[in-house]
Amino acid sequence: PYSGRFFQGCCFVLFFVVVQNAHGDLSYSVQEELKRGSVIGNVAKDLGLEVSRLSARKGRVDMEGSDRQYCGIDPRSGDLLVSDRIDREQHCGEKPSCVLKFDLLLENPLELHRLSLQVEDVNDNAPVFPKDIIKLEIRESAVRGARYRINAAHDADIGKNSVESYILQQNPHFVLNIQTSNAGSKYGELVLDKELDREEQQEMKLLLTAVDGGSPQRSGTVVIHVIVLDANDNAPVFTEAVYTAALPENSALKTKVIAVSATDADEGVNGEVTYEFSRLSDKSRKLFSLDEKTGEISVTGDIDYEEGSKYEVFVQAKDGYGLSSEAKVIIDITDVNDNAPVIYVKSLTNPIPENVSPGTEVGIINVQDRDSESNRQVRCSIQQNVPFKLVPSIKNYYSLVTTGQLDRELVSDYNITITATDEGSPPLSSSKTVELSVADINDNPPEFEEQSYSAYVSENNKPGSTLCSVSAADPDWRQNGTVIYSLLPAEVNGAQVSSYVSVNGDTGVIHAVRSFDYEQLRSFKVQVMARDNGSPPLSSNVTVSVFISDVNDNSPQILYPAPEGNSFMTELVPKAAHGGSLVSKVIAVDADSGQNAWLSYHIVKSTDPGLFSIGVHSGEIRTQRDISESDSMKQNLIVAVKDNGQPSLSATCSVYLLISDNLAEVPELKDISYDEKNSKLTSYLIIALVSVSTFFLTFIIIILGVRFCRRRKPRLLFDGAVAIPSAYLPPNYADVDGTGTLRSTYNYDAYLTTGSRTSDFKFVTSYNDNTLPADQTLKKSPSDFAEVTTFLGGNFEFLQVTLTDCVNLKGTKISFHCTLCAFVGCLALSFFLKSYFWSHRVGALRVYPGCAAFCALSFPWC
């Protein structure tokens, strides 16, 4: 049989296209039992599609009501191929026409075509008799021409491939007559051609062969066992030629289907009727049984409407001596809603980008129910808490589409439960869960944990020390959520911000690149950018404010009295000064801030500890009691200025005080500590004054005498005043919260007089000049003074001091001649020695001895 099938498959044409109707349905014709891979037709050509387009649209063929794939599409050629064995007898049985229905499905967009496959029969089944041996009991009284029906052979094939004729073995008594039943099947009748003689031959065996009309021809045989009996001239007769019955599927075993009945007119043994199946398919043999006595047909197997909706069986009634008749029984199976819908996911896009627009198709769902009529009507639904819905498409296909915007950061995975319910009674339902993942899109920039950050660091920090840490989170996934930190370009005090701080790109830790100085920079701001690694990258910025705290690293700086060099300032204290009188003031500043700049003044050593006191916070030196005659004329105070830092820094200075009403009363003035250089300078000054006065005195007296005689004698307002130049007070030293010695908007010009009980301080407006750095000195070069001082203006203070000394030495009112002499002498001296004096920083007090000597010599001469 197998070699015959192979030969048969090679001989026939495999397929041909029948028709393509206006609705896009395709019909093909194919022989059964073709090998897998055999070509049925070209779908791409018949649909008018390019092969590449057919492949891109995922063309597939599904059989309605079956999970098996009998046909498939070759994506490279568009051919419709045989994927599994197609047996016409299995699908259509004895039906003359066998058409299999398929669904041809195309995606994007969804398109459905009905595909009809006409299965042509091939001669792959041989005729088969119901039994291997047929027993016939014939009475010897049978006349010539008596007919005896032989059960027809069954051939599963149809048409010419079914039973076409019978061949009876040559014998002397019987010939074969071929008949055709109402149903179109052929059967044989044994015709008695020569009377039987039981005494001559009691039995005989004849070989009957059934052949079909196929090519190659197939055949089946049966042995007819003839037993010669006495005469029996009546065969059983059925009450109906065709019996019909309806049987619900899933009927229990031993359920009665129908009972057939036949009667025989003979009596005795010749009239006893028995029943048996004459023709029965293999499937029916497993499902039904027949009681040979009663003719009752019962259920012996599982009845399933989906496996078979109709069965035909043939029952033979036979009397005791071999006469028989046949009846047909048709059993219709009624459907019961015993199959729940089945959900198939035909296509699914997974994962889904989170930026897909609403209404995007992400999957195709097919729902099938094997039941019939209302039992196979299915409703499909989806739960309401997901942004998806099912849209009915073609027949029992649904499109799974999105209904809203997806956000992976909110929900990254969806478990979509699809429920299908039929309309049977009771209804049956089934569910299927579809898992969908949402693919990440870089749609979220990094977000910092705080709106802004503040970092606090003490000055003099070590380079590389940690200032603070910034942190940004990105809810995106993988590289889209990887955050990299960097500094935005900017300038701080004219330098790039990268020269001040740096940021770790991975951790966000900000480090100091250099050591900070609070006195130069107190705070600054940097911009840190957090950028993800997506494409394109997204970023956000945050401001980091860096505050530098002060460290006590600057000692107090004493502005007055000047502690530099060998120069010193001497203050005159009137003998009549009362307790509490202001005699001097120590002025100091500290470049630090806060409590590090809170200064306190202390007298660490003094000539007379109980005579003077100093204000702890003001630096003002006052008398503690009235001056007495017993007090030493020369008073030396050592003042320490301390700040309030931890640890505390300090500076010291010496304050020299002379208790006297005028310089004439101080014969020991020359004993005050002057260095050798100043002593020589005084001698040079006296010699120069005398020499210059001798040469120019006569000429100047004549010219200036006339002018001074006509004028009123001026009133001198500089009664022994000693001025503290404002240059000692740089405008950049300001008080901090009222705790220092200077206020932020004022400087002092101090006039310490010898003719009054208390000294006065005059406040002047604040400076608008540029601040003086702490590391510069309060020195000026001769060229600087030459540029800013006029010929007379630069010596005004010198003239003031000279006149005052003259008054103090003489103790009399200044006369016109003395005034003239002093003016001429000072003018000449300034002309020749001005640059020398200022280049050596000779102050007013340092020229007092020279001026006094000049006046002493000038008065007698005048």
Coordinates of C-alpha atoms in Angstrom, one line a residue, residues 373-783:
E373 CA -24.9 28.0 16.6
S374 CA -25.4 30.2 19.7
N375 CA -23.0 28.0 21.7
R376 CA -20.2 29.4 19.6
Q377 CA -21.1 33.0 19.7
V378 CA -18.4 34.6 21.8
R379 CA -18.0 37.9 23.6
C380 CA -14.5 39.1 24.3
S381 CA -13.5 41.6 27.0
I382 CA -10.6 43.0 28.9
Q383 CA -10.2 44.3 32.5
Q384 CA -10.7 48.1 32.9
N385 CA -7.6 49.0 34.9
V386 CA -5.1 48.9 32.0
P387 CA -4.6 51.4 29.1
F388 CA -5.6 48.8 26.5
K389 CA -8.8 47.7 24.8
L390 CA -10.0 45.0 22.3
V391 CA -11.4 46.3 19.1
P392 CA -13.5 43.7 17.1
S393 CA -12.0 43.3 13.6
I394 CA -12.9 40.5 11.1
K395 CA -15.0 37.6 12.1
N396 CA -13.6 36.3 15.4
Y397 CA -10.4 38.4 15.4
Y398 CA -9.7 41.3 17.7
S399 CA -7.1 44.0 17.7
L400 CA -5.4 44.9 21.0
V401 CA -4.8 48.6 20.9
T402 CA -3.6 51.2 23.4
T403 CA -6.1 53.7 24.9
G404 CA -3.8 56.1 26.7
Q405 CA -0.2 57.3 27.0
L406 CA 2.1 54.8 28.5
D407 CA 4.8 55.7 31.1
R408 CA 7.4 53.1 31.9
E409 CA 8.4 55.0 35.1
L410 CA 4.9 54.5 36.5
V411 CA 4.1 51.0 35.1
S412 CA 6.8 49.0 33.4
D413 CA 4.9 45.7 32.9
Y414 CA 1.3 44.9 32.2
N415 CA -0.5 41.6 32.7
I416 CA -3.6 41.9 30.5
T417 CA -6.3 39.3 31.2
I418 CA -8.5 38.7 28.2
T419 CA -11.9 36.9 29.0
A420 CA -14.0 35.2 26.3
T421 CA -17.6 34.1 27.1
D422 CA -19.9 32.2 24.8
E423 CA -23.7 32.6 24.7
G424 CA -24.5 29.0 25.5
S425 CA -26.7 27.9 28.4
P426 CA -25.1 27.9 30.8
P427 CA -22.4 30.1 29.3
L428 CA -18.8 29.0 29.3
S429 CA -15.8 31.3 29.5
S430 CA -12.0 31.2 29.5
S431 CA -9.3 33.6 30.2
K432 CA -5.8 34.3 28.9
T433 CA -3.1 36.6 30.4
V434 CA -0.9 38.5 28.0
E435 CA 2.3 39.9 29.4
L436 CA 3.4 43.2 27.9
S437 CA 6.6 45.1 28.8
V438 CA 7.0 48.8 28.2
A439 CA 10.4 49.8 26.6
D440 CA 12.1 52.8 28.1
I441 CA 12.4 56.1 26.2
N442 CA 14.7 58.9 27.6
D443 CA 11.8 61.2 28.5
N444 CA 12.9 62.2 32.1
P445 CA 15.7 64.6 32.9
P446 CA 17.7 64.0 36.1
E447 CA 16.1 65.7 39.1
F448 CA 18.2 66.9 42.0
E449 CA 17.0 65.9 45.5
E450 CA 17.1 69.6 46.6
Q451 CA 16.3 72.9 45.0
S452 CA 19.7 74.2 45.9
Y453 CA 22.7 73.2 48.0
S454 CA 24.9 75.0 50.5
A455 CA 28.5 74.1 51.3
Y456 CA 30.4 75.4 54.3
V457 CA 34.2 75.3 54.5
S458 CA 36.7 77.0 56.7
E459 CA 39.4 79.1 55.1
N460 CA 42.9 77.7 54.8
N461 CA 41.3 74.3 53.8
K462 CA 43.4 71.7 52.2
P463 CA 43.1 71.4 48.4
G464 CA 41.0 68.3 47.5
S465 CA 38.9 68.4 50.7
T466 CA 35.2 67.6 50.3
L467 CA 32.8 70.5 50.3
C468 CA 29.4 68.7 49.8
S469 CA 27.7 66.2 47.7
V470 CA 24.9 66.7 45.2
S471 CA 22.6 63.9 44.1
A472 CA 20.2 63.7 41.2
A473 CA 17.9 60.8 40.3
D474 CA 16.6 59.8 36.8
P475 CA 13.6 57.4 36.8
D476 CA 14.6 56.2 33.3
W477 CA 16.2 52.8 32.8
R478 CA 19.7 51.7 32.2
Q479 CA 21.8 54.3 30.3
N480 CA 18.8 56.6 30.1
G481 CA 18.9 56.7 33.9
T482 CA 22.7 56.9 34.3
V483 CA 23.5 60.4 35.7
I484 CA 26.8 62.2 35.1
Y485 CA 27.7 65.4 37.0
S486 CA 29.7 68.3 35.7
L487 CA 30.4 72.0 36.4
L488 CA 28.9 74.7 34.2
P489 CA 31.5 77.2 32.9
A490 CA 31.5 80.3 35.0
E491 CA 33.9 82.8 36.6
V492 CA 34.7 83.5 40.2
N493 CA 36.7 86.7 40.8
G494 CA 37.8 86.7 37.2
A495 CA 39.0 83.0 37.3
Q496 CA 37.3 79.9 35.9
V497 CA 35.2 78.2 38.5
S498 CA 37.0 74.9 37.7
S499 CA 40.1 76.5 39.4
Y500 CA 38.1 76.7 42.7
V501 CA 36.1 73.5 42.8
S502 CA 35.7 70.2 41.0
V503 CA 32.9 67.6 40.9
N504 CA 33.1 63.9 40.7
G505 CA 31.2 62.9 37.6
D506 CA 29.9 59.6 39.0
T507 CA 29.2 60.4 42.7
G508 CA 28.4 64.2 42.6
V509 CA 30.9 64.9 45.4
I510 CA 32.3 68.4 45.1
H511 CA 35.9 69.0 46.1
A512 CA 37.9 72.1 46.7
V513 CA 40.7 72.6 44.2
R514 CA 42.5 75.3 46.1
S515 CA 42.8 76.7 49.6
F516 CA 40.4 79.5 50.3
D517 CA 41.1 82.8 52.0
Y518 CA 38.1 84.4 53.8
E519 CA 39.7 87.8 53.6
Q520 CA 39.7 87.6 49.8
L521 CA 36.6 85.5 49.1
R522 CA 33.8 85.0 51.4
S523 CA 31.3 83.1 49.2
F524 CA 30.6 82.1 45.7
K525 CA 28.1 80.1 43.7
V526 CA 28.6 77.3 41.2
Q527 CA 26.2 75.6 38.8
V528 CA 26.3 71.8 38.7
M529 CA 24.7 70.1 35.7
A530 CA 23.3 66.5 36.0
R531 CA 23.1 64.9 32.5
D532 CA 21.8 61.4 31.7
N533 CA 23.4 59.1 29.2
G534 CA 20.3 58.8 26.9
S535 CA 20.0 59.8 23.3
P536 CA 19.5 62.7 23.1
P537 CA 20.7 63.4 26.6
L538 CA 18.6 65.3 29.1
S539 CA 20.0 67.5 31.9
S540 CA 19.1 69.8 34.8
N541 CA 21.1 72.3 36.8
V542 CA 21.3 73.2 40.5
T543 CA 23.0 76.0 42.3
V544 CA 25.6 75.2 44.9
S545 CA 26.4 78.1 47.3
V546 CA 29.9 77.8 48.9
F547 CA 30.3 79.8 52.1
I548 CA 33.8 80.3 53.5
S549 CA 34.0 80.7 57.2
D550 CA 36.6 82.8 58.9
V551 CA 39.6 81.4 60.8
N552 CA 41.6 83.5 63.1
D553 CA 44.7 83.7 60.9
N554 CA 45.3 87.5 61.0
S555 CA 46.9 89.2 64.0
P556 CA 45.6 92.7 64.9
Q557 CA 47.4 95.5 63.1
I558 CA 48.1 98.7 65.1
L559 CA 47.6 101.8 63.0
Y560 CA 48.4 104.4 65.7
P561 CA 50.9 104.7 67.2
A562 CA 52.9 103.3 64.3
P563 CA 54.9 100.3 65.5
E564 CA 57.2 100.2 62.6
G565 CA 60.9 101.2 62.6
N566 CA 62.6 103.2 65.2
S567 CA 60.3 106.1 65.1
F568 CA 58.0 106.9 68.0
M569 CA 55.3 109.3 68.8
T570 CA 55.2 111.3 72.0
E571 CA 52.0 112.8 73.4
L572 CA 51.9 115.8 75.7
V573 CA 49.8 115.5 78.8
P574 CA 48.9 118.8 80.6
K575 CA 49.9 118.8 84.2
A576 CA 46.4 120.0 85.0
A577 CA 44.7 117.0 83.5
H578 CA 42.0 115.6 85.7
G579 CA 41.1 112.0 86.1
G580 CA 39.3 110.6 83.1
S581 CA 40.9 112.9 80.6
L582 CA 41.6 111.5 77.2
V583 CA 45.3 111.7 76.5
S584 CA 45.7 109.4 73.5
K585 CA 44.1 106.5 71.6
V586 CA 45.5 103.3 70.3
I587 CA 43.9 102.5 66.9
A588 CA 44.1 98.9 65.6
V589 CA 42.2 96.7 63.1
D590 CA 42.0 93.0 62.4
A591 CA 41.5 91.7 58.8
D592 CA 39.4 88.8 60.2
S593 CA 35.7 89.0 60.8
G594 CA 33.2 88.2 63.6
Q595 CA 34.6 87.3 66.9
N596 CA 38.0 86.9 65.4
A597 CA 38.0 90.6 64.8
W598 CA 36.7 91.6 68.2
L599 CA 39.7 93.5 69.7
S600 CA 40.5 94.2 73.3
Y601 CA 43.2 96.6 74.6
H602 CA 45.3 96.0 77.7
I603 CA 48.2 97.8 79.3
V604 CA 50.8 95.1 79.9
K605 CA 53.4 97.5 81.3
S606 CA 53.6 101.1 82.3
T607 CA 55.9 103.5 84.2
D608 CA 53.1 104.3 86.7
P609 CA 50.5 101.5 86.8
G610 CA 47.9 103.5 88.6
L611 CA 48.1 106.7 86.5
F612 CA 46.6 105.7 83.1
S613 CA 44.0 103.2 82.0
I614 CA 42.9 102.1 78.5
G615 CA 39.4 101.3 77.3
V616 CA 39.1 97.6 76.7
H617 CA 37.1 98.0 73.6
S618 CA 37.8 101.6 72.5
G619 CA 41.6 101.8 72.9
E620 CA 41.3 105.2 74.5
I621 CA 44.0 106.0 77.0
R622 CA 42.7 108.1 79.9
T623 CA 44.0 109.3 83.2
Q624 CA 42.7 107.4 86.2
R625 CA 43.4 110.3 88.6
D626 CA 44.5 113.9 88.6
I627 CA 48.1 114.5 87.6
S628 CA 50.3 115.3 90.6
E629 CA 53.7 117.0 90.9
S630 CA 55.2 113.7 92.1
D631 CA 54.4 111.9 88.9
S632 CA 57.2 111.2 86.5
M633 CA 57.3 113.5 83.5
K634 CA 58.1 110.7 81.1
Q635 CA 55.5 107.9 81.0
N636 CA 56.0 104.8 78.8
L637 CA 53.0 102.5 78.2
I638 CA 53.2 99.1 76.5
V639 CA 49.8 98.3 75.1
A640 CA 48.8 94.8 73.9
V641 CA 45.9 94.4 71.4
K642 CA 44.2 90.9 71.3
D643 CA 41.5 89.5 69.1
N644 CA 38.8 87.1 70.3
G645 CA 39.8 84.2 68.1
Q646 CA 40.7 80.7 69.1
P647 CA 43.6 80.7 69.6
S648 CA 43.9 84.4 70.2
L649 CA 46.4 86.5 68.3
S650 CA 47.9 89.8 69.6
A651 CA 50.2 92.7 68.8
T652 CA 51.9 95.3 71.0
C653 CA 53.0 98.9 70.7
S654 CA 54.6 101.5 72.9
V655 CA 53.0 104.8 73.8
Y656 CA 55.2 107.7 75.1
L657 CA 53.6 110.4 77.2
L658 CA 55.2 113.7 78.5
I659 CA 53.5 115.4 81.4
S660 CA 54.2 119.0 80.7
D661 CA 52.4 122.2 79.8
N662 CA 55.0 123.3 77.3
L663 CA 58.3 122.1 75.9
A664 CA 60.3 124.8 77.8
E665 CA 59.6 123.0 81.0
V666 CA 61.1 119.8 79.7
P667 CA 64.9 120.2 79.9
E668 CA 65.4 116.5 79.7
L669 CA 63.6 116.3 76.4
K670 CA 66.9 115.5 74.7
D671 CA 67.2 112.5 76.9
I672 CA 64.2 110.8 75.2
S673 CA 65.4 107.9 73.3
Y674 CA 66.5 109.0 69.8
D675 CA 68.8 107.0 67.7
E676 CA 72.1 108.3 66.5
K677 CA 70.8 109.1 63.0
N678 CA 68.1 111.4 64.3
S679 CA 70.6 113.3 66.5
K680 CA 72.9 113.9 63.6
L681 CA 69.9 115.1 61.5
T682 CA 69.1 117.7 64.1
S683 CA 72.7 119.1 64.0
Y684 CA 72.5 119.3 60.3
L685 CA 69.2 121.1 60.5
I686 CA 70.6 123.8 62.8
I687 CA 73.6 124.5 60.6
A688 CA 71.4 124.6 57.5
L689 CA 69.0 127.1 59.1
V690 CA 71.8 129.5 60.1
S691 CA 73.5 129.3 56.8
V692 CA 70.4 129.8 54.7
S693 CA 69.2 132.7 56.9
T694 CA 72.5 134.6 56.6
F695 CA 72.4 134.6 52.7
F696 CA 68.7 135.4 52.1
L697 CA 67.5 137.2 55.2
T698 CA 68.1 140.8 54.1
F699 CA 66.4 140.5 50.7
I700 CA 63.3 138.7 52.0
I701 CA 62.9 141.0 55.0
I702 CA 62.6 144.0 52.7
I703 CA 60.0 142.4 50.4
L704 CA 57.8 140.7 53.0
G705 CA 58.1 143.3 55.7
V706 CA 56.0 145.8 53.8
R707 CA 53.2 143.2 53.3
F708 CA 53.1 142.0 56.8
C709 CA 53.1 145.5 58.3
R710 CA 49.9 146.4 56.4
R711 CA 48.1 143.3 57.5
R712 CA 46.5 142.4 60.7
K713 CA 48.5 139.9 62.7
P714 CA 46.9 136.4 62.2
R715 CA 45.5 134.5 65.0
L716 CA 47.2 131.1 65.4
L717 CA 44.8 128.2 65.9
F718 CA 47.4 125.6 66.5
D719 CA 48.1 126.0 70.1
G720 CA 50.5 123.1 70.7
A721 CA 48.5 120.7 68.7
V722 CA 50.0 117.5 67.6
A723 CA 48.1 116.1 64.5
I724 CA 47.7 112.4 63.8
P725 CA 47.5 112.2 60.0
S726 CA 44.5 110.5 58.6
A727 CA 46.9 108.5 56.4
Y728 CA 47.3 106.3 59.5
L729 CA 43.8 105.1 59.1
P730 CA 43.2 103.1 55.9
P731 CA 39.6 103.2 54.9
N732 CA 39.4 99.4 54.3
Y733 CA 39.5 98.6 58.0
A734 CA 35.9 98.6 59.2
D735 CA 34.3 97.8 62.5
V736 CA 32.5 94.4 62.7
D737 CA 29.1 94.6 64.5
G738 CA 30.4 97.5 66.7
T739 CA 33.0 95.3 68.4
G740 CA 36.2 96.8 66.9
T741 CA 37.8 100.2 67.3
L742 CA 36.6 101.7 64.0
R743 CA 33.2 102.2 62.6
S744 CA 32.4 101.1 59.0
T745 CA 31.9 104.7 57.7
Y746 CA 34.2 106.9 59.7
N747 CA 37.9 107.4 60.3
Y748 CA 39.6 109.5 63.0
D749 CA 41.6 112.7 62.7
A750 CA 43.1 113.1 66.2
Y751 CA 44.3 116.4 67.6
L752 CA 46.0 115.9 70.9
T753 CA 46.5 119.3 72.5
T754 CA 48.7 120.3 75.4
G755 CA 46.8 123.5 76.2
S756 CA 43.5 121.9 77.1
R757 CA 42.4 119.5 79.8
T758 CA 41.0 116.9 77.3
S759 CA 41.9 116.0 73.8
D760 CA 39.4 116.2 71.0
F761 CA 38.7 113.8 68.1
K762 CA 37.2 114.9 64.9
F763 CA 35.1 112.5 62.7
V764 CA 35.4 113.0 59.0
T765 CA 33.6 111.5 56.1
S766 CA 34.5 108.1 54.9
Y767 CA 37.0 107.5 52.2
N768 CA 35.9 106.7 48.7
D769 CA 39.4 105.6 47.6
N770 CA 40.4 102.1 46.9
T771 CA 41.0 100.1 50.0
L772 CA 44.5 99.6 51.3
P773 CA 45.6 96.0 51.4
A774 CA 46.8 94.6 54.7
D775 CA 50.2 93.7 53.4
Q776 CA 51.1 97.2 52.3
T777 CA 52.8 99.8 54.6
L778 CA 51.8 103.3 55.3
K779 CA 54.8 104.7 53.6
K780 CA 55.2 107.3 50.9
S781 CA 58.2 108.0 48.7
P782 CA 59.6 111.5 48.2
S783 CA 58.3 111.5 44.7

